[in-house]
mmCIF file of C-alpha atoms in Angstrom:
data_model
loop_
_atom_site.group_PDB
_atom_site.id
_atom_site.type_symbol
_atom_site.label_atom_id
_atom_site.label_comp_id
_atom_site.label_asym_id
_atom_site.label_seq_id
_atom_site.Cartn_x
_atom_site.Cartn_y
_atom_site.Cartn_z
ATOM 1 C CA MET A 1 0.000 0.000 0.000
ATOM 2 C CA PRO A 2 1.397 3.445 -0.947
ATOM 3 C CA LYS A 3 2.626 5.416 2.058
ATOM 4 C CA ARG A 4 0.303 8.345 1.341
ATOM 5 C CA ILE A 5 -2.786 6.125 1.369
ATOM 6 C CA ALA A 6 -1.616 4.344 4.535
ATOM 7 C CA THR A 7 -1.115 7.698 6.286
ATOM 8 C CA PHE A 8 -4.561 8.875 5.189
ATOM 9 C CA LEU A 9 -6.268 5.704 6.441
ATOM 10 C CA SER A 10 -4.349 5.815 9.717
ATOM 11 C CA SER A 11 -5.432 9.404 10.386
ATOM 12 C CA ARG A 12 -9.053 8.559 9.546
ATOM 13 C CA LEU A 13 -8.994 5.571 11.935
ATOM 14 C CA ALA A 14 -7.469 7.715 14.668
ATOM 15 C CA GLY A 15 -10.199 10.288 14.141
ATOM 16 C CA LEU A 16 -12.861 7.587 14.341
ATOM 17 C CA ARG A 17 -11.361 6.252 17.591
ATOM 18 C CA ASP A 18 -11.364 9.740 19.077
ATOM 19 C CA PHE A 19 -14.987 10.303 18.030
ATOM 20 C CA LEU A 20 -16.137 6.990 19.517
ATOM 21 C CA SER A 21 -14.217 7.659 22.726
ATOM 22 C CA LEU A 22 -15.834 11.090 23.052
ATOM 23 C CA LYS A 23 -19.297 9.633 22.500
ATOM 24 C CA LEU A 24 -18.882 6.572 24.726
ATOM 25 C CA THR A 25 -16.780 7.923 27.600
ATOM 26 C CA GLY A 26 -17.347 11.679 27.425
ATOM 27 C CA ALA A 27 -13.687 12.444 26.711
ATOM 28 C CA TYR A 28 -11.011 12.042 24.093
ATOM 29 C CA PRO A 29 -8.791 8.969 24.642
ATOM 30 C CA ARG A 30 -5.941 11.343 25.435
ATOM 31 C CA PRO A 31 -5.644 15.064 26.153
ATOM 32 C CA ILE A 32 -5.177 17.208 23.064
ATOM 33 C CA TYR A 33 -3.331 19.984 24.880
ATOM 34 C CA VAL A 34 -0.847 19.367 27.689
ATOM 35 C CA HIS A 35 1.023 21.864 29.842
ATOM 36 C CA VAL A 36 3.943 20.589 31.902
ATOM 37 C CA GLU A 37 5.041 23.309 34.296
ATOM 38 C CA ILE A 38 8.766 22.527 34.484
ATOM 39 C CA ASN A 39 9.205 25.526 36.812
ATOM 40 C CA ASN A 40 6.960 28.129 38.420
ATOM 41 C CA THR A 41 9.732 30.702 38.793
ATOM 42 C CA CYS A 42 9.878 33.886 36.759
ATOM 43 C CA ASN A 43 12.083 36.944 36.280
ATOM 44 C CA LEU A 44 9.375 39.543 35.620
ATOM 45 C CA ASP A 45 6.359 40.980 37.449
ATOM 46 C CA CYS A 46 3.856 41.457 34.622
ATOM 47 C CA VAL A 47 0.825 43.576 35.417
ATOM 48 C CA MET A 48 -1.694 41.039 34.072
ATOM 49 C CA CYS A 49 -0.141 37.976 35.716
ATOM 50 C CA PRO A 50 -1.724 36.573 38.909
ATOM 51 C CA ARG A 51 1.568 35.236 40.276
ATOM 52 C CA ASN A 52 1.256 37.440 43.359
ATOM 53 C CA ARG A 53 -1.585 35.101 44.368
ATOM 54 C CA LEU A 54 0.587 32.018 44.005
ATOM 55 C CA THR A 55 0.533 30.016 47.246
ATOM 56 C CA ARG A 56 2.467 27.025 45.917
ATOM 57 C CA ARG A 57 6.172 26.690 46.693
ATOM 58 C CA LEU A 58 8.449 28.122 44.004
ATOM 59 C CA THR A 59 10.272 25.149 42.554
ATOM 60 C CA LEU A 60 11.542 23.216 39.569
ATOM 61 C CA MET A 61 9.769 20.012 38.644
ATOM 62 C CA ASP A 62 11.679 16.984 39.889
ATOM 63 C CA ASP A 63 13.783 15.531 37.046
ATOM 64 C CA GLY A 64 12.553 11.990 37.631
ATOM 65 C CA LEU A 65 8.940 13.128 37.677
ATOM 66 C CA TYR A 66 9.435 15.098 34.466
ATOM 67 C CA ARG A 67 10.916 12.108 32.666
ATOM 68 C CA SER A 68 8.085 9.898 33.886
ATOM 69 C CA VAL A 69 5.492 12.415 32.700
ATOM 70 C CA ILE A 70 7.047 12.641 29.222
ATOM 71 C CA ARG A 71 7.224 8.863 28.868
ATOM 72 C CA GLN A 72 3.590 8.553 29.917
ATOM 73 C CA LEU A 73 2.468 11.265 27.487
ATOM 74 C CA ALA A 74 4.352 9.532 24.694
ATOM 75 C CA GLY A 75 2.665 6.255 25.610
ATOM 76 C CA MET A 76 -0.744 7.952 25.508
ATOM 77 C CA GLY A 77 -0.046 9.257 22.011
ATOM 78 C CA VAL A 78 0.118 12.944 22.988
ATOM 79 C CA PRO A 79 1.921 14.638 20.073
ATOM 80 C CA SER A 80 3.223 17.801 21.749
ATOM 81 C CA VAL A 81 3.749 19.470 25.110
ATOM 82 C CA SER A 82 3.863 23.083 26.306
ATOM 83 C CA LEU A 83 6.719 23.299 28.804
ATOM 84 C CA TYR A 84 5.425 26.283 30.742
ATOM 85 C CA LEU A 85 2.575 27.697 32.793
ATOM 86 C CA PHE A 86 3.074 30.078 35.731
ATOM 87 C CA GLY A 87 6.769 30.595 35.147
ATOM 88 C CA ASP A 88 9.219 31.402 32.385
ATOM 89 C CA PRO A 89 10.942 28.205 31.182
ATOM 90 C CA LEU A 90 14.169 30.103 30.503
ATOM 91 C CA CYS A 91 14.514 30.345 34.291
ATOM 92 C CA HIS A 92 15.059 26.565 34.320
ATOM 93 C CA PRO A 93 18.832 25.931 34.388
ATOM 94 C CA ARG A 94 18.589 22.753 32.269
ATOM 95 C CA LEU A 95 15.953 23.778 29.753
ATOM 96 C CA ASP A 96 17.891 22.430 26.776
ATOM 97 C CA GLU A 97 18.004 18.971 28.391
ATOM 98 C CA ILE A 98 14.290 19.194 29.184
ATOM 99 C CA VAL A 99 13.527 20.049 25.560
ATOM 100 C CA ALA A 100 15.763 17.325 24.157
ATOM 101 C CA TYR A 101 14.208 14.646 26.388
ATOM 102 C CA ALA A 102 10.694 15.404 25.151
ATOM 103 C CA GLY A 103 11.776 15.357 21.515
ATOM 104 C CA LYS A 104 13.692 12.113 22.020
ATOM 105 C CA HIS A 105 10.443 10.456 23.105
ATOM 106 C CA GLY A 106 8.428 11.761 20.158
ATOM 107 C CA VAL A 107 6.649 14.571 22.019
ATOM 108 C CA ASP A 108 7.205 17.919 20.286
ATOM 109 C CA PRO A 109 8.372 20.543 22.845
ATOM 110 C CA PHE A 110 7.059 24.119 22.822
ATOM 111 C CA ILE A 111 7.894 27.023 25.141
ATOM 112 C CA ASN A 112 6.547 30.498 25.848
ATOM 113 C CA THR A 113 9.010 33.096 27.101
ATOM 114 C CA ASN A 114 9.475 36.797 27.754
ATOM 115 C CA ALA A 115 12.912 36.387 26.080
ATOM 116 C CA LEU A 116 14.675 38.551 28.662
ATOM 117 C CA VAL A 117 17.462 35.978 29.177
ATOM 118 C CA LEU A 118 17.349 34.433 25.702
ATOM 119 C CA THR A 119 21.065 34.872 25.107
ATOM 120 C CA GLU A 120 22.797 33.675 21.960
ATOM 121 C CA ASP A 121 24.224 30.713 23.863
ATOM 122 C CA CYS A 122 20.769 29.821 25.188
ATOM 123 C CA SER A 123 19.284 30.134 21.705
ATOM 124 C CA ARG A 124 21.874 27.819 20.196
ATOM 125 C CA LYS A 125 21.325 25.219 22.920
ATOM 126 C CA LEU A 126 17.556 25.237 22.422
ATOM 127 C CA LEU A 127 17.877 24.986 18.662
ATOM 128 C CA ASP A 128 20.382 22.145 18.956
ATOM 129 C CA ALA A 129 18.053 20.399 21.440
ATOM 130 C CA GLY A 130 15.281 20.281 18.832
ATOM 131 C CA LEU A 131 12.846 22.915 20.092
ATOM 132 C CA LYS A 132 9.688 22.568 17.999
ATOM 133 C CA GLY A 133 8.132 25.972 18.645
ATOM 134 C CA ILE A 134 8.543 29.150 20.673
ATOM 135 C CA PHE A 135 6.079 31.856 21.670
ATOM 136 C CA PHE A 136 7.539 35.273 22.476
ATOM 137 C CA SER A 137 5.362 37.297 24.850
ATOM 138 C CA VAL A 138 6.092 40.961 24.148
ATOM 139 C CA ASP A 139 3.224 43.276 25.063
ATOM 140 C CA GLY A 140 4.463 46.657 23.912
ATOM 141 C CA VAL A 141 6.191 48.534 21.132
ATOM 142 C CA THR A 142 7.515 51.593 22.950
ATOM 143 C CA PRO A 143 9.786 51.282 26.010
ATOM 144 C CA GLU A 144 7.286 53.196 28.147
ATOM 145 C CA VAL A 145 4.333 50.895 27.470
ATOM 146 C CA PHE A 146 6.461 47.760 27.612
ATOM 147 C CA ALA A 147 7.858 48.771 31.014
ATOM 148 C CA GLU A 148 4.351 49.408 32.343
ATOM 149 C CA VAL A 149 3.118 45.960 31.275
ATOM 150 C CA ARG A 150 6.249 43.798 31.577
ATOM 151 C CA ARG A 151 7.545 45.215 34.834
ATOM 152 C CA GLY A 152 11.249 44.527 35.229
ATOM 153 C CA GLY A 153 11.787 43.947 31.527
ATOM 154 C CA ASP A 154 13.994 45.701 28.985
ATOM 155 C CA LEU A 155 12.402 46.104 25.556
ATOM 156 C CA GLY A 156 15.656 46.776 23.727
ATOM 157 C CA ARG A 157 17.267 43.673 25.167
ATOM 158 C CA VAL A 158 14.209 41.505 24.550
ATOM 159 C CA ARG A 159 13.858 42.653 20.961
ATOM 160 C CA ALA A 160 17.547 42.075 20.233
ATOM 161 C CA ASN A 161 17.394 38.593 21.778
ATOM 162 C CA ILE A 162 14.396 37.604 19.653
ATOM 163 C CA LEU A 163 15.842 38.951 16.420
ATOM 164 C CA ARG A 164 19.093 37.078 17.047
ATOM 165 C CA PHE A 165 17.172 33.872 17.790
ATOM 166 C CA LEU A 166 15.264 34.244 14.522
ATOM 167 C CA GLU A 167 18.518 34.778 12.645
ATOM 168 C CA LEU A 168 20.066 31.665 14.170
ATOM 169 C CA ALA A 169 16.898 29.585 13.655
ATOM 170 C CA SER A 170 16.890 30.348 9.933
ATOM 171 C CA ASN A 171 19.947 28.074 9.625
ATOM 172 C CA TYR A 172 18.121 25.042 11.055
ATOM 173 C CA GLN A 173 16.036 22.537 9.091
ATOM 174 C CA PRO A 174 13.459 22.035 10.269
ATOM 175 C CA ARG A 175 13.432 25.266 12.193
ATOM 176 C CA PRO A 176 11.058 25.856 15.119
ATOM 177 C CA THR A 177 7.732 27.583 14.642
ATOM 178 C CA THR A 178 7.935 31.167 15.917
ATOM 179 C CA VAL A 179 5.008 33.167 17.278
ATOM 180 C CA MET A 180 4.853 36.708 18.638
ATOM 181 C CA GLN A 181 2.195 36.958 21.340
ATOM 182 C CA TYR A 182 0.537 40.181 22.470
ATOM 183 C CA ALA A 183 -1.854 40.317 25.420
ATOM 184 C CA VAL A 184 -4.177 43.228 24.614
ATOM 185 C CA SER A 185 -5.189 45.410 27.565
ATOM 186 C CA ARG A 186 -6.161 49.001 28.202
ATOM 187 C CA LEU A 187 -2.492 49.750 28.754
ATOM 188 C CA ASN A 188 -1.304 48.715 25.295
ATOM 189 C CA GLU A 189 -4.299 48.464 22.951
ATOM 190 C CA HIS A 190 -3.209 51.624 21.134
ATOM 191 C CA GLU A 191 0.042 49.915 20.062
ATOM 192 C CA VAL A 192 -1.501 46.887 18.373
ATOM 193 C CA ASP A 193 -1.041 48.237 14.840
ATOM 194 C CA ALA A 194 2.559 49.252 15.517
ATOM 195 C CA PHE A 195 3.264 45.798 16.953
ATOM 196 C CA ARG A 196 1.842 44.176 13.854
ATOM 197 C CA THR A 197 3.869 46.468 11.578
ATOM 198 C CA PHE A 198 7.136 45.713 13.361
ATOM 199 C CA TRP A 199 6.843 41.932 13.720
ATOM 200 C CA GLU A 200 4.779 40.816 10.731
ATOM 201 C CA GLY A 201 6.949 38.878 8.323
ATOM 202 C CA LYS A 202 9.677 38.288 10.887
ATOM 203 C CA VAL A 203 7.894 35.379 12.594
ATOM 204 C CA ASP A 204 5.503 32.679 11.451
ATOM 205 C CA ARG A 205 2.463 34.044 13.248
ATOM 206 C CA LEU A 206 1.173 36.904 15.367
ATOM 207 C CA ASN A 207 -1.118 35.888 18.213
ATOM 208 C CA PHE A 208 -3.302 38.463 19.959
ATOM 209 C CA THR A 209 -4.978 37.461 23.205
ATOM 210 C CA ARG A 210 -7.318 39.305 25.560
ATOM 211 C CA VAL A 211 -6.341 40.157 29.115
ATOM 212 C CA THR A 212 -9.236 38.978 31.291
ATOM 213 C CA GLU A 213 -10.308 39.794 34.836
ATOM 214 C CA TYR A 214 -9.029 36.384 35.919
ATOM 215 C CA ALA A 215 -7.927 36.041 39.557
ATOM 216 C CA GLY A 216 -9.348 39.412 40.514
ATOM 217 C CA ILE A 217 -7.224 41.453 38.098
ATOM 218 C CA GLU A 218 -9.527 44.346 37.230
ATOM 219 C CA GLY A 219 -9.346 47.418 35.033
ATOM 220 C CA LEU A 220 -7.274 45.951 32.188
ATOM 221 C CA LYS A 221 -9.763 44.219 29.896
ATOM 222 C CA THR A 222 -10.875 45.941 26.700
ATOM 223 C CA TYR A 223 -14.343 44.417 26.437
ATOM 224 C CA GLU A 224 -17.705 44.253 28.200
ATOM 225 C CA TYR A 225 -20.204 41.396 28.359
ATOM 226 C CA LYS A 226 -23.532 41.763 26.583
ATOM 227 C CA THR A 227 -25.180 39.098 28.737
ATOM 228 C CA GLN A 228 -24.202 36.629 31.432
ATOM 229 C CA GLU A 229 -24.649 33.616 29.153
ATOM 230 C CA ARG A 230 -22.019 30.969 29.850
ATOM 231 C CA ARG A 231 -20.873 27.874 28.030
ATOM 232 C CA PRO A 232 -18.942 24.791 29.143
ATOM 233 C CA CYS A 233 -15.173 25.108 29.155
ATOM 234 C CA PRO A 234 -13.702 22.789 26.487
ATOM 235 C CA ASP A 235 -10.531 22.377 28.537
ATOM 236 C CA THR A 236 -12.262 19.839 30.769
ATOM 237 C CA TRP A 237 -12.498 17.502 27.772
ATOM 238 C CA SER A 238 -9.251 18.342 25.996
ATOM 239 C CA LYS A 239 -6.555 19.686 28.327
ATOM 240 C CA MET A 240 -4.243 18.290 30.977
ATOM 241 C CA VAL A 241 -1.997 20.455 33.138
ATOM 242 C CA ILE A 242 0.776 19.056 35.320
ATOM 243 C CA LEU A 243 2.038 21.611 37.825
ATOM 244 C CA ALA A 244 5.631 21.751 39.041
ATOM 245 C CA ASP A 245 4.826 19.804 42.218
ATOM 246 C CA GLY A 246 3.097 17.051 40.219
ATOM 247 C CA THR A 247 -0.474 18.180 40.851
ATOM 248 C CA VAL A 248 -2.614 17.394 37.803
ATOM 249 C CA THR A 249 -5.462 19.703 36.861
ATOM 250 C CA THR A 250 -7.583 20.414 33.807
ATOM 251 C CA CYS A 251 -7.206 24.190 33.678
ATOM 252 C CA CYS A 252 -4.282 26.388 32.646
ATOM 253 C CA LEU A 253 -5.717 29.152 34.868
ATOM 254 C CA ASP A 254 -5.726 26.944 37.969
ATOM 255 C CA LEU A 255 -2.968 28.927 39.678
ATOM 256 C CA ASN A 256 -2.754 26.854 42.858
ATOM 257 C CA GLY A 257 -4.106 23.494 41.722
ATOM 258 C CA GLU A 258 -7.540 23.901 43.317
ATOM 259 C CA LEU A 259 -9.072 21.478 40.817
ATOM 260 C CA GLY A 260 -6.428 18.864 41.583
ATOM 261 C CA MET A 261 -7.358 15.572 39.918
ATOM 262 C CA GLY A 262 -4.474 13.789 41.601
ATOM 263 C CA ASN A 263 -0.686 13.813 41.461
ATOM 264 C CA ALA A 264 1.468 12.551 38.620
ATOM 265 C CA ALA A 265 3.971 11.207 41.132
ATOM 266 C CA GLU A 266 1.335 8.879 42.582
ATOM 267 C CA THR A 267 -1.160 7.955 39.849
ATOM 268 C CA PRO A 268 -0.682 7.173 36.137
ATOM 269 C CA LEU A 269 -1.818 10.057 33.941
ATOM 270 C CA VAL A 270 -4.080 7.827 31.853
ATOM 271 C CA ASP A 271 -5.929 6.755 35.009
ATOM 272 C CA LEU A 272 -6.386 10.352 36.110
ATOM 273 C CA TRP A 273 -7.688 11.322 32.655
ATOM 274 C CA ARG A 274 -10.409 8.651 32.935
ATOM 275 C CA SER A 275 -11.037 9.076 36.651
ATOM 276 C CA PRO A 276 -14.464 9.663 38.265
ATOM 277 C CA ARG A 277 -13.246 13.071 39.476
ATOM 278 C CA TRP A 278 -12.409 14.203 35.946
ATOM 279 C CA ARG A 279 -15.701 12.835 34.632
ATOM 280 C CA ALA A 280 -17.501 14.749 37.389
ATOM 281 C CA ILE A 281 -16.145 18.149 36.359
ATOM 282 C CA ARG A 282 -16.989 17.431 32.719
ATOM 283 C CA ARG A 283 -20.515 16.551 33.783
ATOM 284 C CA ALA A 284 -20.805 19.734 35.852
ATOM 285 C CA HIS A 285 -19.731 21.870 32.889
ATOM 286 C CA ARG A 286 -22.041 20.054 30.502
ATOM 287 C CA ARG A 287 -24.919 20.889 32.860
ATOM 288 C CA LEU A 288 -23.604 24.450 33.410
ATOM 289 C CA ASN A 289 -23.291 23.708 37.131
ATOM 290 C CA PHE A 290 -20.198 25.882 37.543
ATOM 291 C CA PHE A 291 -21.081 26.482 41.190
ATOM 292 C CA GLU A 292 -19.847 22.980 42.000
ATOM 293 C CA TYR A 293 -16.294 24.255 41.479
ATOM 294 C CA PRO A 294 -15.629 27.745 42.921
ATOM 295 C CA ILE A 295 -12.706 28.414 40.593
ATOM 296 C CA CYS A 296 -14.961 27.679 37.602
ATOM 297 C CA ASP A 297 -17.825 29.703 39.057
ATOM 298 C CA THR A 298 -15.704 32.859 39.152
ATOM 299 C CA CYS A 299 -13.759 32.214 35.945
ATOM 300 C CA PRO A 300 -14.410 34.565 32.985
ATOM 301 C CA MET A 301 -13.688 31.937 30.332
ATOM 302 C CA PRO A 302 -17.204 30.388 30.141
ATOM 303 C CA LEU A 303 -18.473 33.911 29.437
ATOM 304 C CA LEU A 304 -15.848 34.411 26.756
ATOM 305 C CA TYR A 305 -16.637 31.046 25.175
ATOM 306 C CA ALA A 306 -20.198 32.278 24.741
ATOM 307 C CA ALA A 307 -18.720 35.156 22.695
ATOM 308 C CA ASN A 308 -21.240 37.553 24.190
ATOM 309 C CA LEU A 309 -18.994 40.569 24.472
ATOM 310 C CA VAL A 310 -18.340 43.958 22.990
ATOM 311 C CA ASP A 311 -14.591 44.158 22.349
ATOM 312 C CA HIS A 312 -13.372 47.728 22.117
ATOM 313 C CA SER A 313 -10.138 46.535 20.470
ATOM 314 C CA ALA A 314 -11.710 44.059 18.025
ATOM 315 C CA ASP A 315 -11.165 46.240 14.969
ATOM 316 C CA ASN A 316 -7.455 46.400 15.706
ATOM 317 C CA VAL A 317 -6.896 42.852 16.903
ATOM 318 C CA LEU A 318 -9.012 40.490 14.835
#
């Protein structure tokens, strides 16, 4: 059988298995999106980040736990992993080894960074390690706005680091996917067009996100809700998050692991994914019973998923 036909049939069968699993068990056979928080340490104090409400111990994920998690994800057929959450992965002293280990086991590694310490040496190590993709979070175009949003950062240094990384990456085949990310808020919405003008064509994609009122952060969002209609959060069916201490949750906004489904150091990930506790939160969301989980009840995402908002920056961003 020709390879192209075999690949096509394999993908169709995989899709059928996923569909049947969703219908019969209420979940995909494996998470589609996985965050592994290799560290929850950071070198900036960004205005829209809820890290000041972090009650977990600042730490690096245990090396043995990380390796176990990657092997389990590979065994579950998870194709890629985001090696970050409430920390900047460049603050991990062995990031290149972390990246290489994931790639070695067939799980494509991605990172998101503020690029403040993305030195040339660091860039070369990550590229040599087989980094699959990198998101650069740069929420300003002028030094004044950047400093107000990314407190403790240095726009000139960050920009130079990114441009050098892009130059080095152009010599690699395949080279990693590169994305510039901009979190739109009332502080920087007027610089969206200038951001697009500067970075378009230099990276593979521009990604504009909305700053929400998550974790009590008020006064930054650029939109208002038309109604209070809410919809289930798709993350409960599609996402797995492993925090630095091994706590497993279903939400990338679960700052302190309140929704803890278990711990990766104690229970196989596949068992947690199919566990009664995980099925219970999916059921609660399907029934719109957000009150059963306080963190879900106060989360803005179900409102955003309903798309019932007036976005004052929509003309610039979308």
